[in-house]
Amino acid sequence: MNESYIHKILNVVLIILIIIIANKKIENQEIIESNKINYILNQIYDNYVDSIDLESLTESSIQQTLTNLDPHSIYMNSDEVISSMNMMKGSFEGIGVEFSIHRDTIIIVNVIPEGPSEKVGLIAGERIISIEDEVVAGVGINNQDVIKKLRGEGGTKVKVGIKNKKDTIIRFVNITRGEIPLNSVDVAYEINPGCGYIKLNRFSSTTFKEFKKELKFLIQEKNISNLILDLRGNTGGYLDQAIKILNEFFEKDKL
């Protein structure tokens, strides 16, 4: 074996060793980085001058971390997951309103037809000031807290303080909670001769069933041959429901 060949072998071995050492350093660095958060949290828990809620601190740290990713990556705690799953079942038990929080005030944006809130006279645009005599305006309440207070087992009552723009007097209403259907189809009609229009707001467990019913009506009663499927503002949901709807537009075994 000549000296040149030996040098080539040694060079190859050296390159392999360098790669192994570099990879090991990367692995160690990754371990250090992954342990850094735990280390800091433990140091805060052991040495901070005041008592802390470690669970709350961990939750907020995770949420803050995800803000550095794309806007579609979110973290949901166990309560939020349960609430989200309930929204996908096609119904839930509550008072039957959709709301938004604007300037620390709960504003009713929609009252579900024939729901408990409509029956007692609540209308869109009114403000929810109190729930069970607890003030909920101007106190920094969030969506999840409102949902917890308003939802509940069907048949139970909740006392709500309501105020509208025209009247400064707060009126108190006792609402009996009930089952609230969550329809996926916002509208379905013939938008032009021979062309149907269906708008879906989510893909819940009942979405395909709702879509199929409306599509059948448009085909049989309106004789449509084209369809606009509007998914603007759709919040997503179950993938299998979306696939079932897509299958309506393709022949069997065709992608």
XYZ file of N, CA and C in Angstrom:
765
model
N 0.862 -1.190 0.000
C 0.000 0.000 0.000
C 0.893 1.232 0.000
N 0.742 2.077 -1.058
C 1.616 3.231 -1.145
C 1.159 4.349 -0.215
N 2.087 5.305 -0.043
C 1.878 6.392 0.915
C 0.709 7.288 0.493
N 0.513 7.522 -0.802
C -0.567 8.376 -1.307
C -1.935 7.795 -0.962
N -2.049 6.471 -1.080
C -3.317 5.798 -0.795
C -3.656 5.896 0.686
N -2.587 5.737 1.522
C -2.777 5.837 2.974
C -3.264 7.237 3.339
N -2.674 8.267 2.706
C -3.089 9.648 2.975
C -4.561 9.869 2.617
N -4.996 9.271 1.498
C -6.398 9.399 1.091
C -7.325 8.783 2.127
N -6.949 7.593 2.625
C -7.766 6.913 3.642
C -7.835 7.760 4.913
N -6.670 8.293 5.321
C -6.628 9.122 6.525
C -7.486 10.377 6.371
N -7.467 10.962 5.175
C -8.290 12.152 4.924
C -9.789 11.841 5.035
N -10.166 10.687 4.477
C -11.572 10.270 4.556
C -11.998 10.049 5.998
N -11.129 9.344 6.760
C -11.412 9.077 8.176
C -11.537 10.394 8.947
N -10.645 11.338 8.637
C -10.662 12.629 9.310
C -11.972 13.377 9.026
N -12.391 13.338 7.761
C -13.654 14.001 7.387
C -14.830 13.379 8.130
N -14.839 12.043 8.215
C -15.922 11.343 8.924
C -15.945 11.735 10.399
N -14.751 11.811 11.002
C -14.664 12.190 12.422
C -15.176 13.617 12.642
N -14.805 14.496 11.710
C -15.259 15.897 11.818
C -16.788 15.969 11.738
N -17.369 15.198 10.807
C -18.830 15.180 10.662
C -19.496 14.652 11.925
N -18.939 13.548 12.480
C -19.499 12.958 13.703
C -19.443 13.944 14.858
N -18.294 14.607 15.004
C -18.126 15.582 16.105
C -19.084 16.756 15.917
N -19.223 17.221 14.656
C -20.120 18.346 14.385
C -21.568 17.991 14.689
N -21.968 16.767 14.259
C -23.334 16.309 14.534
C -23.593 16.173 16.030
N -22.556 15.692 16.744
C -22.688 15.533 18.199
C -22.870 16.890 18.866
N -22.132 17.888 18.382
C -22.265 19.242 18.932
C -23.661 19.796 18.674
N -24.179 19.526 17.458
C -25.529 19.992 17.118
C -26.561 19.340 18.021
N -26.398 18.013 18.234
C -27.325 17.286 19.104
C -27.275 17.835 20.525
N -26.054 18.073 21.021
C -25.910 18.609 22.378
C -26.521 20.001 22.486
N -26.324 20.805 21.427
C -26.881 22.151 21.425
C -28.404 22.103 21.437
N -28.970 21.144 20.656
C -30.426 20.993 20.624
C -30.967 20.574 21.983
N -30.240 19.691 22.659
C -30.653 19.252 23.994
C -30.619 20.420 24.971
N -29.545 21.224 24.873
C -29.419 22.400 25.750
C -30.569 23.372 25.517
N -30.861 23.622 24.221
C -31.933 24.561 23.884
C -33.284 24.046 24.363
N -33.522 22.720 24.186
C -34.810 22.160 24.589
C -34.976 22.157 26.100
N -33.873 22.060 26.822
C -33.933 22.055 28.285
C -33.924 23.459 28.882
N -33.586 24.455 28.064
C -33.437 25.812 28.569
C -34.740 26.346 29.176
N -35.856 26.112 28.486
C -37.135 26.609 28.981
C -37.486 25.968 30.317
N -37.311 24.641 30.376
C -37.589 23.942 31.643
C -36.695 24.458 32.762
N -35.431 24.703 32.431
C -34.479 25.196 33.433
C -34.915 26.560 33.974
N -35.291 27.454 33.048
C -35.712 28.800 33.460
C -36.975 28.737 34.315
N -37.946 27.929 33.892
C -39.185 27.810 34.656
C -38.927 27.256 36.055
N -38.036 26.290 36.135
C -37.691 25.716 37.445
C -36.981 26.736 38.327
N -36.101 27.534 37.714
C -35.406 28.569 38.473
C -36.391 29.615 39.002
N -37.356 29.992 38.170
C -38.372 30.956 38.606
C -39.187 30.379 39.762
N -39.576 29.123 39.599
C -40.405 28.471 40.623
C -39.650 28.365 41.952
N -38.344 28.064 41.895
C -37.556 27.861 43.119
C -37.094 29.167 43.764
N -36.846 30.183 42.935
C -36.149 31.367 43.459
C -36.917 32.678 43.371
N -38.051 32.704 42.670
C -38.768 33.969 42.549
C -39.289 34.417 43.913
N -39.285 35.738 44.138
C -39.587 36.268 45.479
C -41.046 36.095 45.878
N -41.925 35.897 44.897
C -43.346 35.763 45.197
C -43.829 34.395 44.722
N -45.003 33.982 45.199
C -45.569 32.710 44.753
C -46.067 32.864 43.315
N -45.965 31.798 42.527
C -46.381 31.849 41.126
C -47.241 30.632 40.793
N -48.036 30.793 39.757
C -48.832 29.695 39.210
C -48.033 29.117 38.045
N -47.342 28.022 38.292
C -46.439 27.455 37.285
C -47.208 27.013 36.042
N -48.400 26.476 36.224
C -49.198 26.023 35.082
C -49.567 27.204 34.183
N -50.006 28.300 34.815
C -50.368 29.494 34.055
C -49.156 30.072 33.328
N -48.009 30.074 34.006
C -46.777 30.592 33.413
C -46.354 29.742 32.220
N -46.493 28.432 32.344
C -46.143 27.518 31.255
C -47.064 27.731 30.057
N -48.372 27.865 30.332
C -49.350 28.068 29.261
C -49.046 29.346 28.477
N -48.775 30.437 29.204
C -48.497 31.714 28.538
C -47.184 31.660 27.767
N -46.201 30.893 28.286
C -44.916 30.752 27.582
C -45.101 30.037 26.246
N -45.944 29.004 26.254
C -46.212 28.256 25.026
C -46.897 29.157 24.003
N -47.905 29.911 24.463
C -48.636 30.806 23.567
C -47.716 31.862 22.964
N -46.823 32.411 23.792
C -45.894 33.429 23.313
C -44.917 32.848 22.306
N -44.492 31.604 22.536
C -43.572 30.942 21.610
C -44.206 30.796 20.229
N -45.500 30.438 20.202
C -46.179 30.197 18.937
C -46.425 31.475 18.146
N -46.366 32.627 18.814
C -46.532 33.888 18.082
C -45.374 34.140 17.125
N -44.252 33.446 17.321
C -43.097 33.587 16.445
C -43.212 32.713 15.192
N -44.264 31.883 15.132
C -44.491 31.042 13.959
C -45.499 31.724 13.040
N -46.094 30.965 12.143
C -47.084 31.535 11.224
C -48.386 31.813 11.979
N -49.255 32.662 11.426
C -50.482 33.056 12.135
C -51.504 31.938 12.295
N -51.275 30.793 11.643
C -52.238 29.691 11.709
C -51.883 28.661 12.785
N -50.725 28.811 13.414
C -50.310 27.878 14.471
C -50.762 28.430 15.816
N -51.638 27.690 16.484
C -52.154 28.147 17.767
C -52.043 27.028 18.791
N -52.076 27.412 20.050
C -52.071 26.446 21.147
C -53.418 26.495 21.844
N -54.002 25.335 22.108
C -55.279 25.266 22.804
C -55.116 24.434 24.066
N -55.590 24.977 25.196
C -55.557 24.181 26.424
C -56.714 23.186 26.406
N -56.814 22.363 27.440
C -57.799 21.282 27.449
C -59.228 21.805 27.358
N -59.523 22.909 28.053
C -60.873 23.476 28.011
C -61.223 23.973 26.616
N -60.248 24.596 25.954
C -60.485 25.121 24.609
C -60.664 23.988 23.605
N -59.939 22.884 23.810
C -60.102 21.721 22.925
C -61.507 21.143 23.064
N -61.978 21.007 24.305
C -63.324 20.480 24.547
C -64.370 21.388 23.915
N -64.189 22.706 24.079
C -65.128 23.665 23.499
C -65.126 23.574 21.979
N -63.942 23.446 21.397
C -63.828 23.342 19.945
C -64.487 22.067 19.431
N -64.296 20.958 20.142
C -64.908 19.687 19.745
C -66.420 19.771 19.827
N -66.928 20.450 20.867
C -68.379 20.619 20.996
C -68.943 21.402 19.825
N -68.178 22.407 19.359
C -68.622 23.217 18.225
C -68.693 22.394 16.942
N -67.954 21.276 16.898
C -67.918 20.442 15.705
C -68.972 19.342 15.725
N -69.702 19.201 16.829
C -70.693 18.131 16.934
C -71.995 18.456 16.228
N -72.187 19.725 15.902
C -73.420 20.113 15.227
C -74.439 20.720 16.166
N -74.181 20.678 17.471
C -75.081 21.316 18.430
C -74.368 21.450 19.770
N -74.878 22.355 20.610
C -74.370 22.487 21.966
C -75.492 23.024 22.834
N -75.292 23.027 24.131
C -76.312 23.524 25.045
C -75.888 24.870 25.599
N -76.760 25.855 25.459
C -76.435 27.202 25.904
C -77.625 28.114 25.730
N -77.357 29.444 25.576
C -78.461 30.399 25.457
C -78.741 30.789 24.009
N -77.875 30.407 23.083
C -78.158 30.632 21.672
C -77.823 32.009 21.149
N -76.638 32.512 21.489
C -76.182 33.776 20.903
C -74.756 33.625 20.406
N -74.414 34.405 19.379
C -73.031 34.557 18.962
C -72.598 35.948 19.387
N -71.375 36.065 19.895
C -70.949 37.342 20.455
C -69.520 37.664 20.054
N -69.147 38.915 20.247
C -67.753 39.322 20.117
C -67.448 40.283 21.258
N -66.182 40.375 21.617
C -65.768 41.290 22.681
C -65.078 42.479 22.026
N -65.672 43.656 22.180
C -65.137 44.874 21.569
C -65.003 45.943 22.640
N -63.784 46.449 22.795
C -63.502 47.449 23.821
C -63.965 46.985 25.199
N -63.637 45.737 25.486
C -63.922 45.142 26.795
C -65.417 45.021 27.082
N -66.222 44.949 26.020
C -67.661 44.800 26.173
C -68.150 43.635 25.320
N -69.028 42.796 25.894
C -69.578 41.652 25.172
C -70.761 42.129 24.337
N -70.626 42.025 23.020
C -71.675 42.483 22.107
C -72.304 41.269 21.418
N -73.628 41.189 21.457
C -74.340 40.113 20.767
C -74.355 40.437 19.275
N -73.737 39.571 18.468
C -73.680 39.818 17.022
C -74.738 39.017 16.262
N -75.253 37.971 16.897
C -76.291 37.165 16.249
C -77.064 36.388 17.306
N -78.385 36.347 17.138
C -79.247 35.545 18.007
C -79.772 34.392 17.168
N -79.495 33.163 17.587
C -79.863 31.992 16.803
C -81.385 31.849 16.780
N -81.979 31.757 15.569
C -83.440 31.669 15.450
C -84.034 30.521 16.260
N -85.120 30.819 16.970
C -85.877 29.869 17.772
C -85.076 29.334 18.954
N -83.963 29.985 19.273
C -83.175 29.588 20.438
C -83.689 30.262 21.702
N -83.131 29.904 22.856
C -83.580 30.455 24.143
C -83.502 31.974 24.218
N -82.451 32.577 23.657
C -82.298 34.030 23.739
C -83.321 34.771 22.888
N -83.634 34.226 21.726
C -84.642 34.860 20.884
C -86.007 34.831 21.564
N -86.283 33.742 22.272
C -87.574 33.593 22.929
C -87.799 34.615 24.033
N -86.706 35.113 24.641
C -86.849 36.111 25.710
C -86.609 37.529 25.194
N -86.424 37.672 23.878
C -86.371 39.003 23.291
C -85.009 39.609 23.068
N -83.931 38.848 23.227
C -82.601 39.400 22.964
C -82.427 39.636 21.462
N -81.713 40.715 21.120
C -81.486 41.030 19.715
C -80.014 41.366 19.487
N -79.587 41.248 18.229
C -78.205 41.572 17.872
C -77.936 43.052 18.141
N -76.730 43.342 18.632
C -76.336 44.712 18.935
C -76.422 45.056 20.407
N -77.161 44.260 21.160
C -77.254 44.515 22.598
C -75.986 44.068 23.305
N -75.750 44.662 24.500
C -74.551 44.364 25.276
C -74.889 43.491 26.475
N -74.016 42.520 26.760
C -74.161 41.722 27.981
C -73.297 42.370 29.052
N -73.953 42.906 30.090
C -73.247 43.650 31.135
C -72.917 42.775 32.339
N -73.805 41.844 32.652
C -73.567 40.971 33.807
C -74.101 39.573 33.542
N -73.496 38.597 34.206
C -73.953 37.209 34.141
C -74.028 36.694 35.570
N -75.219 36.293 35.994
C -75.453 35.852 37.378
C -74.990 36.915 38.378
N -75.389 38.162 38.108
C -75.104 39.324 38.961
C -73.610 39.660 39.061
N -72.787 39.024 38.235
C -71.356 39.349 38.187
C -71.089 40.242 36.983
N -70.509 41.406 37.216
C -70.224 42.333 36.127
C -69.175 41.734 35.194
N -69.468 41.738 33.886
C -68.539 41.168 32.906
C -68.089 42.218 31.889
N -68.487 43.471 32.083
C -68.070 44.557 31.189
C -66.970 45.364 31.852
N -65.903 45.631 31.077
C -64.811 46.446 31.598
C -63.922 45.750 32.604
N -63.927 44.414 32.583
C -63.127 43.663 33.563
C -62.074 42.782 32.889
N -61.933 42.907 31.566
C -60.919 42.120 30.853
C -61.316 40.681 30.609
N -62.599 40.392 30.509
C -63.052 39.020 30.279
C -62.687 38.573 28.865
N -62.419 37.278 28.694
C -62.087 36.755 27.369
C -63.195 35.834 26.857
N -63.074 35.414 25.609
C -64.114 34.602 24.966
C -64.396 33.315 25.729
N -63.322 32.652 26.183
C -63.487 31.373 26.853
C -64.247 31.527 28.159
N -63.983 32.609 28.877
C -64.688 32.852 30.139
C -66.178 33.098 29.893
N -66.495 33.832 28.833
C -67.899 34.094 28.506
C -68.613 32.792 28.179
N -67.956 31.951 27.371
C -68.548 30.669 26.982
C -68.822 29.816 28.217
N -67.869 29.777 29.151
C -68.053 28.993 30.379
C -69.262 29.458 31.170
N -69.479 30.774 31.199
C -70.569 31.332 31.996
C -71.930 31.159 31.332
N -71.968 31.208 29.999
C -73.241 31.164 29.301
C -73.689 29.750 28.949
N -72.746 28.883 28.667
C -73.126 27.510 28.331
C -73.401 26.712 29.595
N -74.181 25.670 29.429
C -74.490 24.819 30.564
C -75.525 23.781 30.163
N -75.870 22.928 31.076
C -76.801 21.837 30.806
C -78.174 22.383 30.439
N -78.792 21.767 29.450
C -80.119 22.182 29.027
C -81.120 22.116 30.166
N -81.963 23.135 30.273
C -82.951 23.177 31.347
C -82.535 24.040 32.516
N -81.238 24.322 32.640
C -80.754 25.206 33.708
C -80.948 26.660 33.289
N -81.018 27.534 34.272
C -81.260 28.950 33.999
C -80.006 29.778 34.268
N -79.901 30.894 33.551
C -78.818 31.845 33.772
C -79.402 33.256 33.709
N -79.022 34.082 34.675
C -79.509 35.461 34.742
C -78.505 36.374 34.049
N -78.981 37.121 33.060
C -78.111 37.958 32.250
C -78.599 39.414 32.298
N -77.661 40.335 32.516
C -77.965 41.763 32.477
C -77.689 42.311 31.089
N -78.711 42.915 30.469
C -78.634 43.353 29.084
C -78.822 44.868 28.986
N -78.077 45.468 28.083
C -78.190 46.903 27.852
C -78.093 47.170 26.353
N -78.945 48.082 25.853
C -78.846 48.439 24.438
C -78.357 49.875 24.283
N -78.130 50.281 23.050
C -77.547 51.605 22.796
C -78.494 52.737 23.172
N -79.774 52.523 22.948
C -80.744 53.587 23.146
C -81.110 53.796 24.614
N -81.073 52.727 25.403
C -81.527 52.792 26.790
C -80.355 52.557 27.738
N -80.189 53.428 28.708
C -79.075 53.281 29.659
C -79.420 52.339 30.805
N -80.688 51.951 30.912
C -81.123 51.067 32.000
C -80.775 49.619 31.655
N -80.223 48.922 32.611
C -79.905 47.501 32.430
C -81.136 46.676 32.771
N -81.550 45.825 31.861
C -82.663 44.925 32.153
C -82.113 43.521 32.404
N -82.722 42.843 33.333
C -82.249 41.506 33.716
C -83.204 40.449 33.178
N -82.619 39.445 32.544
C -83.404 38.406 31.884
C -82.942 37.032 32.360
N -83.898 36.185 32.730
C -83.595 34.796 33.069
C -83.793 33.934 31.829
N -82.739 33.289 31.398
C -82.783 32.488 30.176
C -82.612 31.014 30.527
N -83.504 30.185 30.016
C -83.385 28.739 30.217
C -82.548 28.154 29.088
N -81.427 27.581 29.423
C -80.527 27.012 28.411
C -81.204 25.855 27.682
N -80.825 25.702 26.434
C -81.372 24.616 25.626
C -80.377 24.150 24.594
N -80.756 23.154 23.806
C -79.872 22.639 22.755
C -79.900 23.597 21.570
N -78.719 24.011 21.162
C -78.581 24.974 20.077
C -77.986 24.280 18.858
N -78.740 24.173 17.760
C -78.167 23.566 16.551
C -77.148 24.485 15.906
N -76.076 23.900 15.400
C -75.047 24.661 14.687
C -75.070 24.231 13.224
N -75.735 25.008 12.416
C -75.832 24.665 11.002
C -74.575 25.082 10.256
N -74.081 24.205 9.409
C -72.886 24.500 8.609
C -73.224 25.295 7.358
N -74.436 25.097 6.844
C -74.853 25.781 5.618
C -75.492 27.117 5.991
N -74.842 28.204 5.596
C -75.411 29.531 5.844
C -76.573 29.804 4.905
N -76.343 29.609 3.617
C -77.388 29.823 2.605
C -77.220 28.809 1.485
N -78.330 28.505 0.812
C -78.312 27.622 -0.365
C -79.477 28.022 -1.265
N -79.178 28.469 -2.490
C -80.245 28.905 -3.389
C -79.729 28.941 -4.828
N -80.640 29.172 -5.766
C -80.267 29.305 -7.177
C -79.885 30.756 -7.419
N -78.607 31.005 -7.644
C -78.113 32.375 -7.770
C -78.339 32.930 -9.174
N -78.297 32.036 -10.173
C -78.592 32.371 -11.567
C -79.269 31.159 -12.183
N -79.977 31.335 -13.300
C -80.613 30.163 -13.927
C -79.612 29.036 -14.171
N -79.897 27.873 -13.573
C -79.039 26.710 -13.750
C -77.804 26.687 -12.880
N -77.624 27.703 -12.015
C -76.419 27.776 -11.171
C -76.812 27.917 -9.699
N -76.374 26.980 -8.894
C -76.665 27.008 -7.461
C -75.545 27.660 -6.670
N -75.877 28.061 -5.449
C -74.902 28.704 -4.554
C -75.089 28.134 -3.154
N -74.011 27.586 -2.574
C -74.037 27.069 -1.204
C -72.846 27.636 -0.456
N -73.108 28.195 0.716
C -72.035 28.744 1.553
C -71.914 27.914 2.823
N -70.697 27.421 3.091
C -70.421 26.620 4.280
C -69.557 27.413 5.251
N -69.945 27.448 6.528
C -69.169 28.206 7.511
C -68.205 27.342 8.315
N -68.347 26.010 8.239
C -67.451 25.102 8.971
C -67.622 23.689 8.418
N -66.743 22.774 8.841
C -66.888 21.362 8.515
C -67.105 20.599 9.817
N -68.348 20.583 10.277
C -68.687 19.880 11.515
C -69.125 18.457 11.185
N -69.538 17.719 12.201
C -69.924 16.320 11.995
C -71.192 16.183 11.154
N -71.959 17.267 11.002
C -73.205 17.218 10.233
C -73.108 17.937 8.885
N -71.936 18.457 8.548
C -71.801 19.306 7.356
C -72.167 18.577 6.066
N -71.648 17.380 5.870
C -71.929 16.660 4.630
C -73.418 16.362 4.495
N -74.034 15.973 5.590
C -75.466 15.678 5.584
C -76.265 16.917 5.183
N -75.895 18.074 5.742
C -76.570 19.336 5.410
C -76.343 19.693 3.942
N -75.083 19.573 3.506
C -74.714 19.911 2.125
C -75.464 19.022 1.135
N -75.501 17.723 1.411
C -76.156 16.754 0.532
C -77.647 17.075 0.375
N -78.272 17.451 1.481
C -79.699 17.787 1.463
C -79.962 19.013 0.572
N -79.148 20.057 0.735
C -79.335 21.281 -0.050
C -78.997 21.055 -1.516
N -77.948 20.280 -1.778
C -77.553 19.994 -3.162
C -78.639 19.203 -3.884
N -79.218 18.230 -3.184
C -80.296 17.425 -3.767
C -81.491 18.304 -4.137
N -81.825 19.243 -3.249
C -82.939 20.156 -3.530
C -82.649 21.020 -4.755
N -81.431 21.554 -4.834
C -81.082 22.434 -5.953
C -81.098 21.680 -7.282
N -80.649 20.423 -7.256
C -80.606 19.629 -8.495
C -82.016 19.211 -8.914
N -82.816 18.713 -7.975
C -84.132 18.169 -8.308
C -85.185 19.252 -8.522
N -85.150 20.297 -7.678
C -86.201 21.314 -7.743
C -85.832 22.495 -8.642
N -84.529 22.842 -8.677
C -84.099 23.998 -9.465
C -83.382 23.600 -10.751
N -83.108 22.317 -10.880
C -82.491 21.785 -12.097
C -81.158 22.457 -12.415
N -80.318 22.647 -11.385
C -79.026 23.295 -11.613
C -78.050 22.309 -12.252
N -77.108 22.849 -13.014
C -76.034 22.044 -13.592
C -74.664 22.586 -13.193
N -74.644 23.745 -12.524
C -73.408 24.343 -12.018
C -73.611 24.739 -10.560
N -72.497 24.799 -9.826
C -72.604 25.122 -8.405
C -71.434 25.988 -7.960
N -71.735 27.049 -7.223
C -70.712 27.849 -6.545
C -70.679 27.389 -5.091
N -69.541 26.885 -4.651
C -69.369 26.469 -3.261
C -68.505 27.519 -2.571
N -69.106 28.310 -1.711
C -68.442 29.449 -1.075
C -67.857 29.020 0.275
N -66.526 29.054 0.383
C -65.837 28.680 1.621
C -65.149 29.877 2.269
N -65.489 31.091 1.849
C -64.900 32.275 2.467
C -65.328 32.353 3.933
N -64.348 32.556 4.815
C -64.650 32.653 6.235
C -64.877 31.313 6.907
N -64.736 30.219 6.160
C -64.909 28.892 6.746
C -63.808 28.632 7.777
N -64.201 28.193 8.973
C -63.244 28.032 10.071
C -62.599 26.651 10.115
N -62.931 25.780 9.129
C -62.318 24.451 9.106
C -63.112 23.453 9.936
N -62.446 22.343 10.281
C -63.131 21.308 11.055
C -62.665 19.921 10.663
N -63.625 19.012 10.497
C -63.310 17.605 10.229
C -62.943 17.389 8.758
N -61.781 16.777 8.543
C -61.298 16.537 7.177
C -62.207 15.571 6.427
N -62.742 14.555 7.108
C -63.567 13.550 6.424
C -64.818 14.181 5.816
N -65.349 15.236 6.468
C -66.532 15.902 5.924
C -66.196 16.637 4.627
N -65.024 17.262 4.596
C -64.583 17.954 3.379
C -64.367 16.956 2.242
N -63.788 15.803 2.567
C -63.533 14.776 1.542
C -64.848 14.233 0.977
N -65.831 14.008 1.850
C -67.131 13.508 1.384
C -67.790 14.500 0.427
N -67.648 15.783 0.738
C -68.215 16.800 -0.149
C -67.481 16.814 -1.484
N -66.148 16.733 -1.451
C -65.362 16.696 -2.687
C -65.748 15.500 -3.560
N -66.049 14.379 -2.931
C -66.408 13.171 -3.684
C -67.670 13.358 -4.520
N -68.491 14.340 -4.155
C -69.707 14.607 -4.927
C -69.389 15.195 -6.300
N -68.169 15.688 -6.468
C -67.792 16.345 -7.712
C -66.936 15.440 -8.616
N -66.652 14.222 -8.159
C -65.801 13.324 -8.935
C -66.473 11.968 -9.100
N -66.131 11.315 -10.187
C -66.614 9.953 -10.392
C -65.896 9.002 -9.438
N -66.444 7.832 -9.255
C -65.878 6.862 -8.337
C -64.446 6.508 -8.711
N -63.564 6.456 -7.705
C -62.140 6.083 -7.858
C -61.347 7.070 -8.699
N -61.883 8.268 -8.875
C -61.157 9.277 -9.650
C -60.693 10.381 -8.713
N -59.399 10.740 -8.803
C -58.848 11.797 -7.968
C -59.118 13.162 -8.593
